[in-house]
Short mmCIF file of C-alpha atoms in Angstrom, two decimals:
data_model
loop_
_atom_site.label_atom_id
_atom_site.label_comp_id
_atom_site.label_asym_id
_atom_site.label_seq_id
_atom_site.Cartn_x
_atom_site.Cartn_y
_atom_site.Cartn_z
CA UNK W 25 -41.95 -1.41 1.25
CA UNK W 26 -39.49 -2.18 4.25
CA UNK W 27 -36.51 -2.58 1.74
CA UNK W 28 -37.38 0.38 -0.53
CA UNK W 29 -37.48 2.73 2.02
CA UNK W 30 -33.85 1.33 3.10
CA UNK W 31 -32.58 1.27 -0.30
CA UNK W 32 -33.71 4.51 -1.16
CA UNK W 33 -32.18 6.35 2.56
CA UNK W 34 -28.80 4.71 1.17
CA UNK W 35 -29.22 6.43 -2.28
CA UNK W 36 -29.97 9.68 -0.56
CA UNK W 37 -26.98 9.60 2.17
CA UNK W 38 -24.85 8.58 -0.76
CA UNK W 39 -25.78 11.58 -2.50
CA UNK W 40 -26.03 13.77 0.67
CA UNK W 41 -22.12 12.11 1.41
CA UNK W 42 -20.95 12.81 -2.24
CA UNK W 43 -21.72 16.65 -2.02
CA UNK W 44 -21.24 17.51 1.75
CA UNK W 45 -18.43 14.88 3.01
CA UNK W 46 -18.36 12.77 5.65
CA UNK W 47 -18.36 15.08 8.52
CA UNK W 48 -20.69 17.18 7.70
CA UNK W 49 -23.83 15.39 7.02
CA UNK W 50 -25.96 13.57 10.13
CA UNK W 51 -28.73 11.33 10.01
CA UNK W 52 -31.13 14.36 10.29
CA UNK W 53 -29.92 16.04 7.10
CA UNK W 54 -31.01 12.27 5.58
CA UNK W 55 -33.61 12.68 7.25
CA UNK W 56 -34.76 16.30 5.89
CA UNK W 57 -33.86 15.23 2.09
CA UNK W 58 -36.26 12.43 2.25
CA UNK W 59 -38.89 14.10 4.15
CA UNK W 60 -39.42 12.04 6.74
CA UNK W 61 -38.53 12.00 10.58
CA UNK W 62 -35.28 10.51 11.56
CA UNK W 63 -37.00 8.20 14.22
CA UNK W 64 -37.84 6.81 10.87
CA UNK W 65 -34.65 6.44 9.85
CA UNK W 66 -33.36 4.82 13.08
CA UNK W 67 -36.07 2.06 12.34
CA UNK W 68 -33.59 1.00 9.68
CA UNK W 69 -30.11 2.56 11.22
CA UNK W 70 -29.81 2.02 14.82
CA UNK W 71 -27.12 4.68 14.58
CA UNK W 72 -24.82 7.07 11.71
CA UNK W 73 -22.13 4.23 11.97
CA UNK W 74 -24.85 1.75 11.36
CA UNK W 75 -26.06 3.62 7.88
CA UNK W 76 -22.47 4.23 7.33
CA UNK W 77 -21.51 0.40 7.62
CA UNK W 78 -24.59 -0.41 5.03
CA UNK W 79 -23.12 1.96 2.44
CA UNK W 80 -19.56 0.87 2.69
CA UNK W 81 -20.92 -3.06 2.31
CA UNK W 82 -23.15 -2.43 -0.64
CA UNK W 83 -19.99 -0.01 -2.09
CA UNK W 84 -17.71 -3.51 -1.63
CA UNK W 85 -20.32 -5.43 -2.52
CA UNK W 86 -19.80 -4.33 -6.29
CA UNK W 87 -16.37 -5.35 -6.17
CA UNK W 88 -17.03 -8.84 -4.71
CA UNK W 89 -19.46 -9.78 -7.15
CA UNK W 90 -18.23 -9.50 -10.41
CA UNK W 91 -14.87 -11.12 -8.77
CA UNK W 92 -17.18 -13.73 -7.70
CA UNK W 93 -18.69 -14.83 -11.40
CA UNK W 94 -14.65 -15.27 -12.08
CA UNK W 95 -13.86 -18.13 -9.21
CA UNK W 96 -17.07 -19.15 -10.52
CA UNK W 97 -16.06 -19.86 -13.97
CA UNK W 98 -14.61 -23.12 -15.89
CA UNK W 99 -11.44 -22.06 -17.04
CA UNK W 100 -8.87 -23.26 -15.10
CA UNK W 101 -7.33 -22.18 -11.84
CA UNK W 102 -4.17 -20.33 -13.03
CA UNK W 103 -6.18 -18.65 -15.45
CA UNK W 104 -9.18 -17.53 -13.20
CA UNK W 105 -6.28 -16.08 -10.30
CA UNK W 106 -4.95 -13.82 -13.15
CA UNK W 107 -8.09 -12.76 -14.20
CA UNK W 108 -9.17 -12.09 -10.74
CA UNK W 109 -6.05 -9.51 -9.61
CA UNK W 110 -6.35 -8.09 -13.12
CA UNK W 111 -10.27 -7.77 -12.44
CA UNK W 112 -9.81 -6.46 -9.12
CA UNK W 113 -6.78 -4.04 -9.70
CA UNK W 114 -9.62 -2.61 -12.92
CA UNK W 115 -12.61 -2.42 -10.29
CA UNK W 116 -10.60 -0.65 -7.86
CA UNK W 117 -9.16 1.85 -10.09
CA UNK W 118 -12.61 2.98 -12.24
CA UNK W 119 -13.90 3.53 -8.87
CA UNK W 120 -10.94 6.11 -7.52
CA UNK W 121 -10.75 7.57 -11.62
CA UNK W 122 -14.33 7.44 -12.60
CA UNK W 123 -15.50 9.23 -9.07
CA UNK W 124 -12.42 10.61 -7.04
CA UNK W 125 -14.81 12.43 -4.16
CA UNK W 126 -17.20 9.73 -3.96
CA UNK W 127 -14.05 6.99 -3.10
CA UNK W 128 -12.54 9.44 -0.54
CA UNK W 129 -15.92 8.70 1.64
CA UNK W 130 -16.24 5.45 1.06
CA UNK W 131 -12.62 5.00 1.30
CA UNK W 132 -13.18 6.28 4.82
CA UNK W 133 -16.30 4.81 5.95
CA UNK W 134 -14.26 1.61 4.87
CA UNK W 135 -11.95 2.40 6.94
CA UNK W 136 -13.67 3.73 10.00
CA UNK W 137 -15.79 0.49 9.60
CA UNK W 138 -13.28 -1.63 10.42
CA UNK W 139 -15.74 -5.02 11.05
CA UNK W 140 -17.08 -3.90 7.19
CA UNK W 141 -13.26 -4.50 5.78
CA UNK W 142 -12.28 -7.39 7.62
CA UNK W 143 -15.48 -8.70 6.14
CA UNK W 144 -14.46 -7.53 2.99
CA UNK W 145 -10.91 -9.59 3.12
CA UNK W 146 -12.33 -12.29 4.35
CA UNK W 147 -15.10 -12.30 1.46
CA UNK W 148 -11.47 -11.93 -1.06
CA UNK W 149 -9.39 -14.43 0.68
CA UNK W 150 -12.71 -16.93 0.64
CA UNK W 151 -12.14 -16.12 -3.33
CA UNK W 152 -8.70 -16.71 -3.02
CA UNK W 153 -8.82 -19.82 -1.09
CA UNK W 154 -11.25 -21.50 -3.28
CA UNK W 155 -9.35 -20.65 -6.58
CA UNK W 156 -6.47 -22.49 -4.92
CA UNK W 157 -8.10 -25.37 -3.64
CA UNK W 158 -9.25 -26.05 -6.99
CA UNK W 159 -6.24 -25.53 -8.58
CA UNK W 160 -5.14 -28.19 -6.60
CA UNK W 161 -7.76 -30.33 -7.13
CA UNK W 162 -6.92 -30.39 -10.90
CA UNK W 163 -3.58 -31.28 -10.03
CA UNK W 164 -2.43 -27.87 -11.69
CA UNK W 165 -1.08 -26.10 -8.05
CA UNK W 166 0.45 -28.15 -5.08
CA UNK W 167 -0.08 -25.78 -2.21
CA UNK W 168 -0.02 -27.51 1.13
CA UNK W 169 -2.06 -24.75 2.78
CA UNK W 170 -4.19 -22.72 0.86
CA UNK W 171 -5.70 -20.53 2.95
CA UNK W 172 -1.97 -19.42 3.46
CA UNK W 173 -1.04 -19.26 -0.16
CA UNK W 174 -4.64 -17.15 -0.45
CA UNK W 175 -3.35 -14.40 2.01
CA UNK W 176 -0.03 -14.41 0.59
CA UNK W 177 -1.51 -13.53 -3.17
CA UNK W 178 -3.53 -11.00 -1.32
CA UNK W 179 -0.99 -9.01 0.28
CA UNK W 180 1.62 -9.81 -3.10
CA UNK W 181 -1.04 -7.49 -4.94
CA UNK W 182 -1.93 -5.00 -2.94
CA UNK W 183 0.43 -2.55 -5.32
CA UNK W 184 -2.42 -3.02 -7.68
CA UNK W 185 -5.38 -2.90 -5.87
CA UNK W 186 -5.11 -1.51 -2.16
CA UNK W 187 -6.87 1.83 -1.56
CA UNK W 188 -4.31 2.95 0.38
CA UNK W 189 -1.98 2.63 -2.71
CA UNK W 190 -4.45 3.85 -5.85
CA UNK W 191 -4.27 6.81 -4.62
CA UNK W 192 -0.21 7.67 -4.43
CA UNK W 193 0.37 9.46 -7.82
CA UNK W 194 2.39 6.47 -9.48
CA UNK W 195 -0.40 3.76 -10.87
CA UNK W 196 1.31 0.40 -11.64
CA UNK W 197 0.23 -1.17 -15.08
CA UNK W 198 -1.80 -3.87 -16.02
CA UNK W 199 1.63 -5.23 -17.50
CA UNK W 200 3.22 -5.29 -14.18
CA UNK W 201 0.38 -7.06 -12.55
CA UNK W 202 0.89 -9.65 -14.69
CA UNK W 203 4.28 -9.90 -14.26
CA UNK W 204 3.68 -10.43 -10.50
CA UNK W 205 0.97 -12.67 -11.07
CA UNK W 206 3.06 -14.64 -13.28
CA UNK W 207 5.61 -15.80 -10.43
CA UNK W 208 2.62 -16.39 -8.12
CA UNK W 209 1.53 -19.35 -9.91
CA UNK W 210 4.97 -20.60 -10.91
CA UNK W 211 5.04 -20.67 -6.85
CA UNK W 212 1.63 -22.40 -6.31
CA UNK W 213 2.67 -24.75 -9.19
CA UNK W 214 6.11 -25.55 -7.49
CA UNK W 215 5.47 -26.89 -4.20
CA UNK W 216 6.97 -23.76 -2.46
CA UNK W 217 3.66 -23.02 0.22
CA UNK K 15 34.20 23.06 8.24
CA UNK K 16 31.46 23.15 5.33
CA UNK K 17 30.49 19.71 6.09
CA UNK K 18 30.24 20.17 9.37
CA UNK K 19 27.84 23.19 8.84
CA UNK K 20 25.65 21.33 6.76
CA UNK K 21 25.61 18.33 8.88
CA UNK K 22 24.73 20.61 12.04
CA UNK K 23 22.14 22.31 9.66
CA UNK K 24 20.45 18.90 9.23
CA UNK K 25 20.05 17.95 12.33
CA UNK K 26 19.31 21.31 13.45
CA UNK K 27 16.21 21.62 10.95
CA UNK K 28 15.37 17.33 11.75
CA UNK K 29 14.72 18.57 15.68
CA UNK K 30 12.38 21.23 14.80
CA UNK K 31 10.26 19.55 12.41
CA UNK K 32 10.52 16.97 14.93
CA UNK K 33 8.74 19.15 17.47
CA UNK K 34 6.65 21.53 15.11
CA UNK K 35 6.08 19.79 12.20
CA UNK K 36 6.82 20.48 8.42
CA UNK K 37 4.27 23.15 8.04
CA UNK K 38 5.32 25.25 11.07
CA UNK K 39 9.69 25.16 10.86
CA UNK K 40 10.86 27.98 8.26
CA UNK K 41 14.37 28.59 7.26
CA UNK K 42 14.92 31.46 9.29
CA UNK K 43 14.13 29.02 12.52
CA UNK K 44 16.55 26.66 11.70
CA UNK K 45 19.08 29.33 11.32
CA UNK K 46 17.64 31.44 14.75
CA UNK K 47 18.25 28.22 16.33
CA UNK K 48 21.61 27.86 15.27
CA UNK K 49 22.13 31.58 15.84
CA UNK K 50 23.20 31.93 12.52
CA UNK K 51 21.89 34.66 9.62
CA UNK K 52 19.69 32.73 6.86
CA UNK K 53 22.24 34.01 4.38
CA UNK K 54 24.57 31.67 5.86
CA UNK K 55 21.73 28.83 5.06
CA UNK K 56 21.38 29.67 1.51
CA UNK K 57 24.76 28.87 1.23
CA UNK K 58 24.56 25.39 1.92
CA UNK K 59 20.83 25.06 0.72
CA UNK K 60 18.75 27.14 -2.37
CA UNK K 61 15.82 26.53 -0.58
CA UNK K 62 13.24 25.46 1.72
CA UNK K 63 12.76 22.30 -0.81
CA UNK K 64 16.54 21.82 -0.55
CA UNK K 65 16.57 21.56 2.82
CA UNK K 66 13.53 18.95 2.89
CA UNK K 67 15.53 16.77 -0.02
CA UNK K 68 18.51 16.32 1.73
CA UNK K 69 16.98 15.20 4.69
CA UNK K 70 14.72 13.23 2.81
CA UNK K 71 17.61 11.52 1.28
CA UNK K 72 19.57 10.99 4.29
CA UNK K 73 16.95 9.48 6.05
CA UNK K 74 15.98 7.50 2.87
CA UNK K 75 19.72 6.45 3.10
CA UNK K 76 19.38 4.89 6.50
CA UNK K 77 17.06 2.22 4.67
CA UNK K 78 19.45 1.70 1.03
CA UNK K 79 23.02 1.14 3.42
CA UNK K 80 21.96 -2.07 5.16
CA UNK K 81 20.22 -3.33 2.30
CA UNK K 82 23.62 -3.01 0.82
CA UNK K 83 25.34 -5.37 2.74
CA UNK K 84 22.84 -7.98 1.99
CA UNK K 85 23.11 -7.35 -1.66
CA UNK K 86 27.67 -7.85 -0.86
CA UNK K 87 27.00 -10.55 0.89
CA UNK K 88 28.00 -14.43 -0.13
CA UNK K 89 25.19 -16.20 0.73
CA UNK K 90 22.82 -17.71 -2.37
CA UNK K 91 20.56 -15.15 -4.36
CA UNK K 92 17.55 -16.72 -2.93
CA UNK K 93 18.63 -15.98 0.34
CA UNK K 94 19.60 -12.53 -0.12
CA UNK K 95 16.33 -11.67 -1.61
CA UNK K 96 14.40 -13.18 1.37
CA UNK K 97 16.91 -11.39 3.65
CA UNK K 98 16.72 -8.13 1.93
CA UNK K 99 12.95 -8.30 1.98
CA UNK K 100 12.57 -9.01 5.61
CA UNK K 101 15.37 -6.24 6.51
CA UNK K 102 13.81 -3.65 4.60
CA UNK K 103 10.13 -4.65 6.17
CA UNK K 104 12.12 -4.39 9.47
CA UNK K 105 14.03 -1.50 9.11
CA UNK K 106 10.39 0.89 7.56
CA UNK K 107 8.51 -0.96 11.06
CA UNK K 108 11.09 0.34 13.20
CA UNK K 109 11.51 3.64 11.88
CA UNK K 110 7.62 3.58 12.29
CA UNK K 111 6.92 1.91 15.78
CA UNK K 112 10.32 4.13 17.28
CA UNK K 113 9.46 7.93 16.42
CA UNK K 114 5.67 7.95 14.73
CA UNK K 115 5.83 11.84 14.24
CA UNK K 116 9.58 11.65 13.11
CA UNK K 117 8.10 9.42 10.17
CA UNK K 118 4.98 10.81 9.69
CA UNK K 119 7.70 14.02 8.43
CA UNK K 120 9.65 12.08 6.84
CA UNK K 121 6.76 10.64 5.06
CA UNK K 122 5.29 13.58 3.88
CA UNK K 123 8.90 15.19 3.10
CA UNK K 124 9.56 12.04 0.64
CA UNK K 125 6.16 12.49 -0.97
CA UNK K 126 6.58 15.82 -1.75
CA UNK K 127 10.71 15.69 -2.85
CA UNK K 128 9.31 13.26 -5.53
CA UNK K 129 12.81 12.91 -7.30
CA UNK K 130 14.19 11.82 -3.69
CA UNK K 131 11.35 9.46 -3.66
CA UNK K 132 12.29 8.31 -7.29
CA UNK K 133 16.03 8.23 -6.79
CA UNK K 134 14.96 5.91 -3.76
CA UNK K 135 13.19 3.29 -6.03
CA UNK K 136 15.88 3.46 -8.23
CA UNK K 137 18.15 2.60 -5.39
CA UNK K 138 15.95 -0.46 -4.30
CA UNK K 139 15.27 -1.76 -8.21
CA UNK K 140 19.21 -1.75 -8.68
CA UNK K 141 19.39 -3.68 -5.79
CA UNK K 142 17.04 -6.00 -6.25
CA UNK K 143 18.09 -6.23 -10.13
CA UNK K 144 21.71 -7.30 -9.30
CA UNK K 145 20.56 -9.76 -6.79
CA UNK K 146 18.58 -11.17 -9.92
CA UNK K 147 21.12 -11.17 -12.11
CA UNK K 148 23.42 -13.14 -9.65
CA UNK K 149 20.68 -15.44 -9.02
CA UNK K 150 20.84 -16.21 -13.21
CA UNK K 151 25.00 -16.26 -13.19
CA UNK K 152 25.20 -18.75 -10.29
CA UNK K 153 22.34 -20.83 -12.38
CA UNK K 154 19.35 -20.38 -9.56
CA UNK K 155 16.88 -18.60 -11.35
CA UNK K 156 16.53 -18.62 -15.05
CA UNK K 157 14.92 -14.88 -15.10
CA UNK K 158 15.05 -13.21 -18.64
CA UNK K 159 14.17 -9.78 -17.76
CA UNK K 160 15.67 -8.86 -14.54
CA UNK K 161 14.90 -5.82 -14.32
CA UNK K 162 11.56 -6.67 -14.57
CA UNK K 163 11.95 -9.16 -11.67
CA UNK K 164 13.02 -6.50 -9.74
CA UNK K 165 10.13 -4.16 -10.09
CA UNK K 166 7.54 -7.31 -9.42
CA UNK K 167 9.92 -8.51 -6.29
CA UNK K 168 9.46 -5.02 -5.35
CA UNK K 169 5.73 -4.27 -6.24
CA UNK K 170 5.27 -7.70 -4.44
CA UNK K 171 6.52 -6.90 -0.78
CA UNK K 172 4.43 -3.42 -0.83
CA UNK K 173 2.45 -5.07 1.85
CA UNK K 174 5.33 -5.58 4.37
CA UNK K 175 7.25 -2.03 3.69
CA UNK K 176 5.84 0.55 1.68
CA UNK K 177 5.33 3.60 3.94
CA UNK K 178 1.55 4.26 2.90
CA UNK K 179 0.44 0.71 4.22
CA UNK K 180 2.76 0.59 7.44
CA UNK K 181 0.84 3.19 8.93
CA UNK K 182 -2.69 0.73 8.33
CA UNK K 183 -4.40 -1.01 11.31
CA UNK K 184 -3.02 -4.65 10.66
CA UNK K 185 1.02 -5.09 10.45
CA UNK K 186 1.33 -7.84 8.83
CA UNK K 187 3.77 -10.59 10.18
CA UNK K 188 7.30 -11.81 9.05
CA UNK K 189 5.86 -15.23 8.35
CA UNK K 190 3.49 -13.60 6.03
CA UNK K 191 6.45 -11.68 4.22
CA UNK K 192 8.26 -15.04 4.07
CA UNK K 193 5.33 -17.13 2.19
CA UNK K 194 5.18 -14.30 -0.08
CA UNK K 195 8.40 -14.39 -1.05
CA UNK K 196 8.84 -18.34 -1.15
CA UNK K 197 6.34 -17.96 -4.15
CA UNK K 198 8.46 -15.62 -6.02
CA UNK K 199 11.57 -16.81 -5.20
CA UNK K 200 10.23 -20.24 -6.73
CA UNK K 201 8.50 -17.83 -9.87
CA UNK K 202 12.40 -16.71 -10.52
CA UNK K 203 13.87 -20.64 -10.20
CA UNK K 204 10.91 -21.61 -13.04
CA UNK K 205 11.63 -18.94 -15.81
CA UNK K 206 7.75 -17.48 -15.30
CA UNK K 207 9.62 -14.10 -16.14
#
């Protein structure tokens, strides 16, 4: 019941967020729409930046995942880091086309959350890292350090998948992203990091 | 004596966005300031907009003349790149961490001149693209498409000098710029492009 009742004050913030904005909606108006008392809330939330933090981790949540069934899979490392930027680049942009209000908030509960992102990079670079590593492994990449090379590809893609960028009113393509991607691995292949 | 009025014009107009902001400085206030009738503006610049593009550019131009020099220089391609990447990370950091509100005008002045902005990227790619195409002559990098290069070298570095990410929590590092562009630099010797 414990985790319904949580699941279900996300849904309605979310909702309450969507159609009122960050500012303007407390953990009473939550509250109200669910018809119950906010002391009830608080036995979930010890605070608005606590409910906040939950919504922005379940929002990057559903990028992780999906990202996660990729570094999971057999193909082989070069293969898996392209698909990976190209899957997060497509994530990241359905969410800011598909619902342009709804990424505003979480864009800035992200950003007020700061503890939620770094959690969120660390969760990518993790990716990142482990894609290498195995890369390695197979003897296809010979990167001396890579939890280096991880943070490099990072920050090499954020044209294509940083919040901060999606939203400026050129959006790279899928073409480019390759193209980047593409001189990545001729890097990790070459002995360079 | 023309130049000279549109020079004094420029800096006249630069001060009081620099104390009031872009919203709040009209033409007539640059030209009570100068003591001068707007007329005597609208001789130098059509409009408002004008104005904002050519300091827009001449600010923009602080950024393209150093780069410049690296481009002249002698030393390899692959060094030139790396120094032209680290110079321009330096020189958008600086321009940032000396006069925040001076940029934060400038900022919103380039995004809203977008031709300045474009002309701007132009200036960079052509950069970049000759440093490429030196790199091929002088048998360093075996790129086919240098233009294309250039727009992945510059895509690539976003992280360490586009104007949207400078102003983020975490600055990222020079060593951090430097891995990143040991993989590309090593993507342009392998003929990934």
């Amino acid at each position: 019941m414990s985790e319904i009742t949580r699941e279900k004050i996300l849904e309605t913030a979310v909702a309450l967020l969507r159609r009122h904005g960050l500012s303007k909606v407390a953990v009473t108006d939550v509250a109200r729409a669910l018809g119950m008392s906010h002391g009830n809330i608080y036995r979930h939330f010890a605070s608005k930046a606590d409910l906040l933090d939950a919504i922005a981790e379940r929002w990057l949540h559903t990028v992780t995942e999906p990202l996660q069934a990729i570094v999971e899979g057999a193909d082989p490392a070069a293969v898996r880091l392209e698909a990976w930027v190209l899957e997060l680049m497509r994530l990241k942009q359905h969410k800011l086309t598909d619902d342009p209000e709804l990424f505003a908030v979480y864009h800035s509960i992200a950003e007020a959350a700061r503890g939620v992102i770094e959690h969120h990079v660390a969760e990518l670079l993790a990716q990142l890292t482990r894609i290498v590593s195995e890369g390695n492994a197979g003897g296809e990449f010979t990167v001396r350090e890579p939890a280096q090379a991880a943070r490099a590809i990072l920050q090499a893609t954020f044209a294509f998948h940083h919040p901060a960028l999606l939203s400026q009113h050129r959006t790279p393509s899928e073409a480019e992203a390759r193209a980047v991607v593409a001189l990545l691995i001729a890097g990790l292949r070459s002995g360079a990091l």
